PDB file of C-alpha atoms in Angstrom:
ATOM      1  CA  MET U  93    -133.798 -64.903-209.928  1.00 54.00           C
ATOM      2  CA  SER U  94    -132.972 -63.853-213.626  1.00 61.00           C
ATOM      3  CA  VAL U  95    -132.035 -66.199-216.295  1.00 52.00           C
ATOM      4  CA  ARG U  96    -128.363 -64.657-216.360  1.00 61.00           C
ATOM      5  CA  GLU U  97    -128.013 -65.190-212.335  1.00 62.00           C
ATOM      6  CA  ARG U  98    -129.228 -68.599-212.798  1.00 59.00           C
ATOM      7  CA  ALA U  99    -126.515 -69.387-215.422  1.00 53.00           C
ATOM      8  CA  ARG U 100    -123.935 -67.808-213.271  1.00 61.00           C
ATOM      9  CA  ALA U 101    -124.788 -69.966-210.393  1.00 58.00           C
ATOM     10  CA  ARG U 102    -124.742 -72.958-212.491  1.00 56.00           C
ATOM     11  CA  VAL U 103    -121.393 -72.058-213.513  1.00 51.00           C
ATOM     12  CA  ARG U 104    -120.207 -71.578-210.264  1.00 56.00           C
ATOM     13  CA  ARG U 105    -121.715 -74.922-208.854  1.00 54.00           C
ATOM     14  CA  ASN U 106    -119.983 -76.741-212.215  1.00 53.00           C
ATOM     15  CA  ARG U 107    -116.527 -75.518-210.831  1.00 56.00           C
ATOM     16  CA  LEU U 108    -116.325 -78.034-208.504  1.00 52.00           C
ATOM     17  CA  PRO U 109    -115.413 -81.583-209.431  1.00 59.00           C
ATOM     18  CA  GLU U 110    -118.333 -83.993-209.757  1.00 63.00           C
ATOM     19  CA  LEU U 111    -117.226 -86.445-207.243  1.00 60.00           C
ATOM     20  CA  SER U 112    -119.434 -89.281-205.492  1.00 62.00           C
ATOM     21  CA  LEU U 113    -120.586 -88.719-201.821  1.00 60.00           C
ATOM     22  CA  ARG U 114    -117.963 -91.239-200.587  1.00 63.00           C
ATOM     23  CA  ARG U 115    -115.149 -89.423-202.335  1.00 68.00           C
ATOM     24  CA  TRP U 116    -116.079 -86.209-200.885  1.00 68.00           C
ATOM     25  CA  LEU U 117    -116.157 -87.621-197.352  1.00 66.00           C
ATOM     26  CA  MET U 118    -112.706 -89.263-198.069  1.00 67.00           C
ATOM     27  CA  ILE U 119    -111.292 -86.050-198.959  1.00 70.00           C
ATOM     28  CA  SER U 120    -112.573 -84.143-196.044  1.00 70.00           C
ATOM     29  CA  HIS U 121    -111.591 -86.812-193.427  1.00 63.00           C
ATOM     30  CA  LEU U 122    -107.949 -86.848-194.814  1.00 70.00           C
ATOM     31  CA  LEU U 123    -107.946 -83.141-194.514  1.00 70.00           C
ATOM     32  CA  VAL U 124    -109.082 -83.478-191.124  1.00 68.00           C
ATOM     33  CA  LEU U 125    -106.264 -86.048-190.307  1.00 66.00           C
ATOM     34  CA  VAL U 126    -103.609 -83.597-191.840  1.00 69.00           C
ATOM     35  CA  LEU U 127    -104.665 -80.085-190.595  1.00 70.00           C
ATOM     36  CA  PRO U 128    -103.335 -80.521-187.046  1.00 67.00           C
ATOM     37  CA  LEU U 129     -99.804 -81.619-188.538  1.00 66.00           C
ATOM     38  CA  LEU U 130     -99.888 -78.536-190.662  1.00 70.00           C
ATOM     39  CA  ALA U 131    -101.181 -76.355-187.946  1.00 65.00           C
ATOM     40  CA  LEU U 132     -98.406 -77.475-185.643  1.00 63.00           C
ATOM     41  CA  ILE U 133     -95.626 -76.737-188.224  1.00 66.00           C
ATOM     42  CA  GLY U 134     -97.342 -73.445-189.671  1.00 68.00           C
ATOM     43  CA  SER U 135     -97.896 -72.185-186.212  1.00 68.00           C
ATOM     44  CA  GLY U 136     -94.478 -72.167-185.112  1.00 70.00           C
ATOM     45  CA  ALA U 137     -95.376 -74.330-182.028  1.00 79.00           C
ATOM     46  CA  LEU U 138     -93.342 -77.353-183.032  1.00 80.00           C
ATOM     47  CA  ALA U 139     -90.218 -75.062-183.654  1.00 83.00           C
ATOM     48  CA  LYS U 140     -90.790 -73.354-180.379  1.00 87.00           C
ATOM     49  CA  ASP U 141     -90.770 -76.490-178.980  1.00 87.00           C
ATOM     50  CA  LEU U 142     -87.649 -77.554-180.267  1.00 88.00           C
ATOM     51  CA  ARG U 143     -85.766 -74.374-179.162  1.00 90.00           C
ATOM     52  CA  ASP U 144     -86.935 -74.684-175.608  1.00 92.00           C
ATOM     53  CA  GLN U 145     -85.780 -78.493-175.834  1.00 91.00           C
ATOM     54  CA  THR U 146     -82.180 -77.278-176.830  1.00 92.00           C
ATOM     55  CA  ARG U 147     -82.051 -74.352-174.140  1.00 95.00           C
ATOM     56  CA  VAL U 148     -83.028 -76.921-171.308  1.00 95.00           C
ATOM     57  CA  GLU U 149     -80.233 -79.325-172.552  1.00 94.00           C
ATOM     58  CA  LEU U 150     -77.667 -76.669-172.808  1.00 96.00           C
ATOM     59  CA  GLU U 151     -78.608 -75.221-169.361  1.00 95.00           C
ATOM     60  CA  HIS U 152     -78.219 -78.519-167.925  1.00 95.00           C
ATOM     61  CA  GLU U 153     -74.915 -79.203-169.561  1.00 95.00           C
ATOM     62  CA  ALA U 154     -73.629 -75.757-168.595  1.00 96.00           C
ATOM     63  CA  ASP U 155     -74.566 -76.538-164.742  1.00 95.00           C
ATOM     64  CA  VAL U 156     -72.618 -79.433-164.717  1.00 95.00           C
ATOM     65  CA  LEU U 157     -69.520 -78.031-166.700  1.00 95.00           C
ATOM     66  CA  ALA U 158     -69.434 -74.809-164.482  1.00 95.00           C
ATOM     67  CA  LEU U 159     -69.514 -77.113-161.158  1.00 94.00           C
ATOM     68  CA  LEU U 160     -66.740 -79.474-162.582  1.00 94.00           C
ATOM     69  CA  LEU U 161     -64.551 -76.119-163.517  1.00 93.00           C
ATOM     70  CA  ALA U 162     -65.339 -74.720-159.934  1.00 92.00           C
ATOM     71  CA  ASP U 163     -64.026 -77.905-158.326  1.00 92.00           C
ATOM     72  CA  MET U 164     -61.025 -77.797-160.584  1.00 91.00           C
ATOM     73  CA  ALA U 165     -60.092 -74.225-159.580  1.00 89.00           C
ATOM     74  CA  ASP U 166     -60.616 -74.999-155.915  1.00 87.00           C
ATOM     75  CA  GLU U 167     -58.458 -78.393-155.974  1.00 86.00           C
ATOM     76  CA  ALA U 168     -55.776 -76.323-157.861  1.00 82.00           C
ATOM     77  CA  GLY U 169     -55.914 -73.477-155.378  1.00 81.00           C
ATOM     78  CA  VAL U 170     -56.042 -71.021-158.126  1.00 79.00           C
ATOM     79  CA  ALA U 171     -58.539 -67.772-158.307  1.00 75.00           C
ATOM     80  CA  ARG U 172     -57.936 -67.401-161.891  1.00 83.00           C
ATOM     81  CA  LEU U 173     -59.101 -69.909-164.536  1.00 87.00           C
ATOM     82  CA  ASP U 174     -56.293 -68.872-166.800  1.00 84.00           C
ATOM     83  CA  ALA U 175     -53.922 -71.089-164.993  1.00 85.00           C
ATOM     84  CA  LEU U 176     -56.039 -74.110-166.019  1.00 88.00           C
ATOM     85  CA  ARG U 177     -56.193 -73.434-169.489  1.00 87.00           C
ATOM     86  CA  GLY U 178     -53.949 -76.380-170.623  1.00 87.00           C
ATOM     87  CA  ARG U 179     -56.549 -78.618-168.709  1.00 90.00           C
ATOM     88  CA  ILE U 180     -59.646 -77.021-169.703  1.00 91.00           C
ATOM     89  CA  GLU U 181     -59.115 -76.962-173.394  1.00 90.00           C
ATOM     90  CA  PRO U 182     -58.671 -80.502-174.133  1.00 92.00           C
ATOM     91  CA  LEU U 183     -61.960 -81.202-171.877  1.00 92.00           C
ATOM     92  CA  LEU U 184     -63.715 -78.898-174.019  1.00 93.00           C
ATOM     93  CA  VAL U 185     -62.632 -80.558-177.085  1.00 92.00           C
ATOM     94  CA  GLU U 186     -63.632 -83.855-175.744  1.00 92.00           C
ATOM     95  CA  LEU U 187     -66.990 -82.679-174.939  1.00 92.00           C
ATOM     96  CA  ARG U 188     -67.930 -81.197-178.414  1.00 92.00           C
ATOM     97  CA  GLY U 189     -66.802 -84.455-180.139  1.00 90.00           C
ATOM     98  CA  ARG U 190     -69.517 -86.131-178.007  1.00 89.00           C
ATOM     99  CA  THR U 191     -72.151 -83.572-177.700  1.00 89.00           C
ATOM    100  CA  LEU U 192     -71.711 -81.679-180.568  1.00 88.00           C
ATOM    101  CA  VAL U 193     -72.127 -78.539-178.521  1.00 93.00           C
ATOM    102  CA  GLY U 194     -70.016 -75.238-178.960  1.00 93.00           C
ATOM    103  CA  LEU U 195     -68.170 -74.705-175.661  1.00 95.00           C
ATOM    104  CA  ARG U 196     -66.146 -71.564-174.361  1.00 95.00           C
ATOM    105  CA  VAL U 197     -64.736 -70.739-170.870  1.00 95.00           C
ATOM    106  CA  LEU U 198     -64.381 -67.051-170.117  1.00 95.00           C
ATOM    107  CA  ASP U 199     -62.493 -65.452-167.357  1.00 92.00           C
ATOM    108  CA  ALA U 200     -64.091 -62.794-164.743  1.00 92.00           C
ATOM    109  CA  ARG U 201     -63.882 -60.386-167.256  1.00 93.00           C
ATOM    110  CA  GLY U 202     -65.879 -62.014-170.099  1.00 94.00           C
ATOM    111  CA  VAL U 203     -62.696 -62.781-172.048  1.00 93.00           C
ATOM    112  CA  VAL U 204     -62.334 -66.070-173.852  1.00 94.00           C
ATOM    113  CA  ILE U 205     -59.707 -68.434-172.314  1.00 93.00           C
ATOM    114  CA  ALA U 206     -60.636 -71.800-173.797  1.00 92.00           C
ATOM    115  CA  GLY U 207     -62.608 -72.978-176.606  1.00 91.00           C
ATOM    116  CA  SER U 208     -63.692 -76.075-178.186  1.00 90.00           C
ATOM    117  CA  GLY U 209     -62.990 -74.836-181.755  1.00 84.00           C
ATOM    118  CA  PRO U 210     -61.477 -71.883-183.573  1.00 81.00           C
ATOM    119  CA  LEU U 211     -62.600 -68.316-182.156  1.00 77.00           C
ATOM    120  CA  ASP U 212     -63.858 -65.202-183.916  1.00 74.00           C
ATOM    121  CA  ARG U 213     -63.929 -63.272-180.931  1.00 77.00           C
ATOM    122  CA  HIS U 214     -62.198 -62.826-177.608  1.00 87.00           C
ATOM    123  CA  ASP U 215     -64.020 -60.363-175.550  1.00 92.00           C
ATOM    124  CA  LEU U 216     -67.722 -61.603-175.176  1.00 94.00           C
ATOM    125  CA  SER U 217     -68.354 -59.169-172.134  1.00 92.00           C
ATOM    126  CA  ASP U 218     -70.930 -57.128-174.180  1.00 94.00           C
ATOM    127  CA  ASP U 219     -72.988 -59.989-175.027  1.00 95.00           C
ATOM    128  CA  PRO U 220     -76.277 -59.941-172.935  1.00 96.00           C
ATOM    129  CA  GLU U 221     -76.150 -63.461-171.873  1.00 96.00           C
ATOM    130  CA  VAL U 222     -72.385 -63.128-170.713  1.00 96.00           C
ATOM    131  CA  ALA U 223     -73.206 -60.048-168.823  1.00 96.00           C
ATOM    132  CA  LEU U 224     -75.948 -61.854-166.771  1.00 96.00           C
ATOM    133  CA  ALA U 225     -73.482 -64.705-166.186  1.00 96.00           C
ATOM    134  CA  LEU U 226     -70.978 -62.409-164.928  1.00 95.00           C
ATOM    135  CA  ALA U 227     -73.455 -60.978-162.533  1.00 94.00           C
ATOM    136  CA  GLY U 228     -74.269 -64.323-161.162  1.00 94.00           C
ATOM    137  CA  GLU U 229     -77.298 -65.394-163.087  1.00 95.00           C
ATOM    138  CA  THR U 230     -77.781 -67.743-166.133  1.00 95.00           C
ATOM    139  CA  GLY U 231     -77.962 -65.873-169.556  1.00 96.00           C
ATOM    140  CA  VAL U 232     -79.793 -67.199-172.452  1.00 96.00           C
ATOM    141  CA  ALA U 233     -79.815 -65.568-175.992  1.00 96.00           C
ATOM    142  CA  MET U 234     -81.070 -66.632-179.522  1.00 94.00           C
ATOM    143  CA  ARG U 235     -79.406 -65.205-182.585  1.00 93.00           C
ATOM    144  CA  GLU U 236     -79.893 -65.637-186.338  1.00 91.00           C
ATOM    145  CA  ARG U 237     -77.574 -68.071-187.580  1.00 84.00           C
ATOM    146  CA  PRO U 238     -75.559 -67.261-190.896  1.00 77.00           C
ATOM    147  CA  PRO U 239     -76.483 -70.032-193.827  1.00 72.00           C
ATOM    148  CA  PRO U 240     -74.072 -72.662-194.040  1.00 65.00           C
ATOM    149  CA  SER U 241     -71.910 -72.985-197.185  1.00 57.00           C
ATOM    150  CA  GLU U 242     -73.648 -76.426-197.719  1.00 61.00           C
ATOM    151  CA  ARG U 243     -77.094 -77.428-196.749  1.00 66.00           C
ATOM    152  CA  GLN U 244     -77.039 -80.286-194.541  1.00 67.00           C
ATOM    153  CA  THR U 245     -79.195 -83.261-195.651  1.00 69.00           C
ATOM    154  CA  ILE U 246     -82.344 -84.181-193.412  1.00 67.00           C
ATOM    155  CA  ASP U 247     -80.859 -87.112-192.078  1.00 68.00           C
ATOM    156  CA  SER U 248     -77.505 -85.449-190.908  1.00 66.00           C
ATOM    157  CA  GLU U 249     -76.493 -85.261-187.398  1.00 65.00           C
ATOM    158  CA  SER U 250     -75.915 -81.335-187.889  1.00 68.00           C
ATOM    159  CA  ARG U 251     -78.896 -79.379-186.883  1.00 75.00           C
ATOM    160  CA  ARG U 252     -80.665 -77.221-189.665  1.00 74.00           C
ATOM    161  CA  ALA U 253     -82.501 -74.534-187.995  1.00 83.00           C
ATOM    162  CA  ARG U 254     -81.659 -70.786-188.743  1.00 86.00           C
ATOM    163  CA  VAL U 255     -81.140 -69.832-185.413  1.00 90.00           C
ATOM    164  CA  ARG U 256     -78.541 -70.806-182.582  1.00 93.00           C
ATOM    165  CA  LEU U 257     -78.967 -70.686-179.013  1.00 96.00           C
ATOM    166  CA  PHE U 258     -76.384 -69.287-176.458  1.00 97.00           C
ATOM    167  CA  VAL U 259     -76.475 -70.317-172.635  1.00 97.00           C
ATOM    168  CA  ALA U 260     -73.855 -68.544-170.193  1.00 97.00           C
ATOM    169  CA  GLU U 261     -73.543 -70.064-166.718  1.00 96.00           C
ATOM    170  CA  PRO U 262     -71.388 -68.319-163.850  1.00 96.00           C
ATOM    171  CA  ILE U 263     -68.389 -70.399-162.459  1.00 95.00           C
ATOM    172  CA  VAL U 264     -68.668 -69.826-158.762  1.00 93.00           C
ATOM    173  CA  SER U 265     -65.923 -70.495-156.210  1.00 89.00           C
ATOM    174  CA  ARG U 266     -66.513 -71.843-152.836  1.00 86.00           C
ATOM    175  CA  GLU U 267     -66.283 -68.304-151.303  1.00 87.00           C
ATOM    176  CA  GLY U 268     -69.272 -67.284-153.740  1.00 88.00           C
ATOM    177  CA  GLU U 269     -67.178 -65.171-156.140  1.00 91.00           C
ATOM    178  CA  VAL U 270     -67.787 -65.474-160.095  1.00 93.00           C
ATOM    179  CA  ILE U 271     -64.603 -66.443-161.209  1.00 92.00           C
ATOM    180  CA  GLY U 272     -65.447 -67.249-164.805  1.00 94.00           C
ATOM    181  CA  VAL U 273     -68.344 -68.167-167.259  1.00 96.00           C
ATOM    182  CA  VAL U 274     -69.066 -71.291-169.417  1.00 97.00           C
ATOM    183  CA  LEU U 275     -70.739 -70.394-172.639  1.00 97.00           C
ATOM    184  CA  LEU U 276     -72.306 -73.074-174.627  1.00 97.00           C
ATOM    185  CA  SER U 277     -74.316 -72.896-178.100  1.00 95.00           C
ATOM    186  CA  ARG U 278     -76.109 -75.172-180.169  1.00 93.00           C
ATOM    187  CA  THR U 279     -78.601 -74.996-183.258  1.00 90.00           C
ATOM    188  CA  PRO U 280     -81.981 -76.482-182.717  1.00 89.00           C
ATOM    189  CA  ARG U 281     -83.319 -79.264-184.871  1.00 83.00           C
ATOM    190  CA  GLU U 282     -85.643 -77.992-187.695  1.00 80.00           C
ATOM    191  CA  GLU U 283     -89.007 -79.030-187.982  1.00 75.00           C
ATOM    192  CA  LEU U 284     -89.025 -81.462-190.810  1.00 74.00           C
ATOM    193  CA  GLN U 285     -85.780 -82.711-189.576  1.00 73.00           C
ATOM    194  CA  ALA U 286     -87.312 -83.593-186.270  1.00 72.00           C
ATOM    195  CA  LEU U 287     -90.339 -85.215-188.058  1.00 71.00           C
ATOM    196  CA  TYR U 288     -87.905 -87.178-190.092  1.00 70.00           C
ATOM    197  CA  GLN U 289     -85.902 -88.583-187.187  1.00 67.00           C
ATOM    198  CA  MET U 290     -89.207 -89.539-185.442  1.00 64.00           C
ATOM    199  CA  SER U 291     -90.466 -90.989-188.686  1.00 65.00           C
ATOM    200  CA  PRO U 292     -90.078 -94.937-187.669  1.00 65.00           C
ATOM    201  CA  ARG U 293     -92.355 -94.245-184.573  1.00 65.00           C
ATOM    202  CA  LEU U 294     -94.512 -91.614-186.179  1.00 63.00           C
ATOM    203  CA  ALA U 295     -95.203 -94.014-189.322  1.00 62.00           C
ATOM    204  CA  TRP U 296     -97.076 -96.471-187.394  1.00 66.00           C
ATOM    205  CA  GLY U 297     -99.445 -93.655-185.790  1.00 66.00           C
ATOM    206  CA  LEU U 298    -100.075 -92.149-189.108  1.00 65.00           C
ATOM    207  CA  ALA U 299    -100.953 -95.673-190.693  1.00 67.00           C
ATOM    208  CA  LEU U 300    -103.337 -96.494-188.010  1.00 71.00           C
ATOM    209  CA  ALA U 301    -104.952 -93.140-188.254  1.00 69.00           C
ATOM    210  CA  LEU U 302    -105.086 -93.268-191.859  1.00 70.00           C
ATOM    211  CA  LEU U 303    -106.865 -96.625-191.954  1.00 73.00           C
ATOM    212  CA  VAL U 304    -109.471 -95.384-189.573  1.00 73.00           C
ATOM    213  CA  THR U 305    -109.915 -92.480-191.374  1.00 71.00           C
ATOM    214  CA  ILE U 306    -110.650 -94.291-194.243  1.00 70.00           C
ATOM    215  CA  ALA U 307    -112.835 -96.724-192.483  1.00 73.00           C
ATOM    216  CA  LEU U 308    -114.864 -93.939-191.210  1.00 70.00           C
ATOM    217  CA  ALA U 309    -115.246 -92.182-194.479  1.00 69.00           C
ATOM    218  CA  ILE U 310    -116.441 -95.734-195.971  1.00 69.00           C
ATOM    219  CA  PHE U 311    -119.022 -96.047-193.556  1.00 72.00           C
ATOM    220  CA  ALA U 312    -120.309 -92.487-193.482  1.00 68.00           C
ATOM    221  CA  GLY U 313    -120.348 -92.814-197.082  1.00 66.00           C
ATOM    222  CA  ARG U 314    -122.532 -95.875-197.047  1.00 70.00           C
ATOM    223  CA  LEU U 315    -125.071 -94.445-194.560  1.00 69.00           C
ATOM    224  CA  GLY U 316    -125.140 -91.346-196.523  1.00 66.00           C
ATOM    225  CA  THR U 317    -125.807 -93.063-199.890  1.00 69.00           C
ATOM    226  CA  ARG U 318    -128.316 -95.357-198.308  1.00 70.00           C
ATOM    227  CA  SER U 319    -130.275 -92.312-196.927  1.00 69.00           C
ATOM    228  CA  LEU U 320    -130.245 -90.475-200.282  1.00 68.00           C
ATOM    229  CA  ALA U 321    -131.383 -93.560-201.963  1.00 69.00           C
ATOM    230  CA  ARG U 322    -134.368 -93.965-199.749  1.00 74.00           C
ATOM    231  CA  LEU U 323    -135.322 -90.421-200.257  1.00 74.00           C
ATOM    232  CA  ALA U 324    -134.827 -90.493-204.018  1.00 72.00           C
ATOM    233  CA  ASP U 325    -136.952 -93.834-203.960  1.00 74.00           C
ATOM    234  CA  ALA U 326    -139.580 -91.916-201.739  1.00 73.00           C
ATOM    235  CA  THR U 327    -139.691 -88.959-204.055  1.00 76.00           C
ATOM    236  CA  ARG U 328    -140.074 -91.271-206.976  1.00 76.00           C
ATOM    237  CA  ARG U 329    -143.222 -92.983-205.471  1.00 74.00           C
ATOM    238  CA  LEU U 330    -144.825 -89.706-204.371  1.00 75.00           C
ATOM    239  CA  ALA U 331    -144.237 -88.499-208.021  1.00 74.00           C
ATOM    240  CA  GLN U 332    -146.185 -91.600-208.979  1.00 72.00           C
ATOM    241  CA  GLY U 333    -149.005 -90.871-206.831  1.00 66.00           C
ATOM    242  CA  SER U 334    -148.262 -93.107-203.598  1.00 59.00           C
ATOM    243  CA  GLY U 335    -150.184 -91.446-200.742  1.00 58.00           C
ATOM    244  CA  SER U 336    -148.428 -93.675-198.293  1.00 60.00           C
ATOM    245  CA  GLU U 337    -145.268 -91.386-198.763  1.00 53.00           C
TER     246      GLU U 337
END
């Protein structure tokens, strides 16, 4: 190796901070502790799990509401849900106040007859999830959510994800005919929002993991330092002519 190459190698080595073995071990152990959490967020696995949770919740709520509306239509002896609009709309408003879920009821043509809030569209028959529900199957869709006019705080009840899930469930009469559709929608939780809401329980686990990590780093540092000290001492005695080494 030439003098220039040795100088370059020395410069590259000097770029690393001169830390003790214990501190390097501490840093490496802390990185190992944090990396799984970063991978969980960065890979999108946590976001997918939060979306799946929201979808399952919506499907269960849609099932119950579809059965309830089918029973209401059967008891009233009506074949069209339009006749029950006066009873359906207050029910949807009350459910939204309790669950924060957007609810709409559509007739057999896919036209909205009642909703829990203001309606921007009335004919939803072209939406894929509604078309599936009109055919007698459960439809699920996910769409980009327009950014809110004001960003919610992380501790807000409002969910902050940038997508919104839609679940459409057919309302089936006793004769097996699809007489309408219930359409539910909700925004999933954001990853940071979910971690914040889990923080009271998560904090204890992280604190325990942090203590164990620090203890392991200190223990490994002591072992490594002791071994290096013994090696340095043996090298010193060998240099002094000690044949026993």
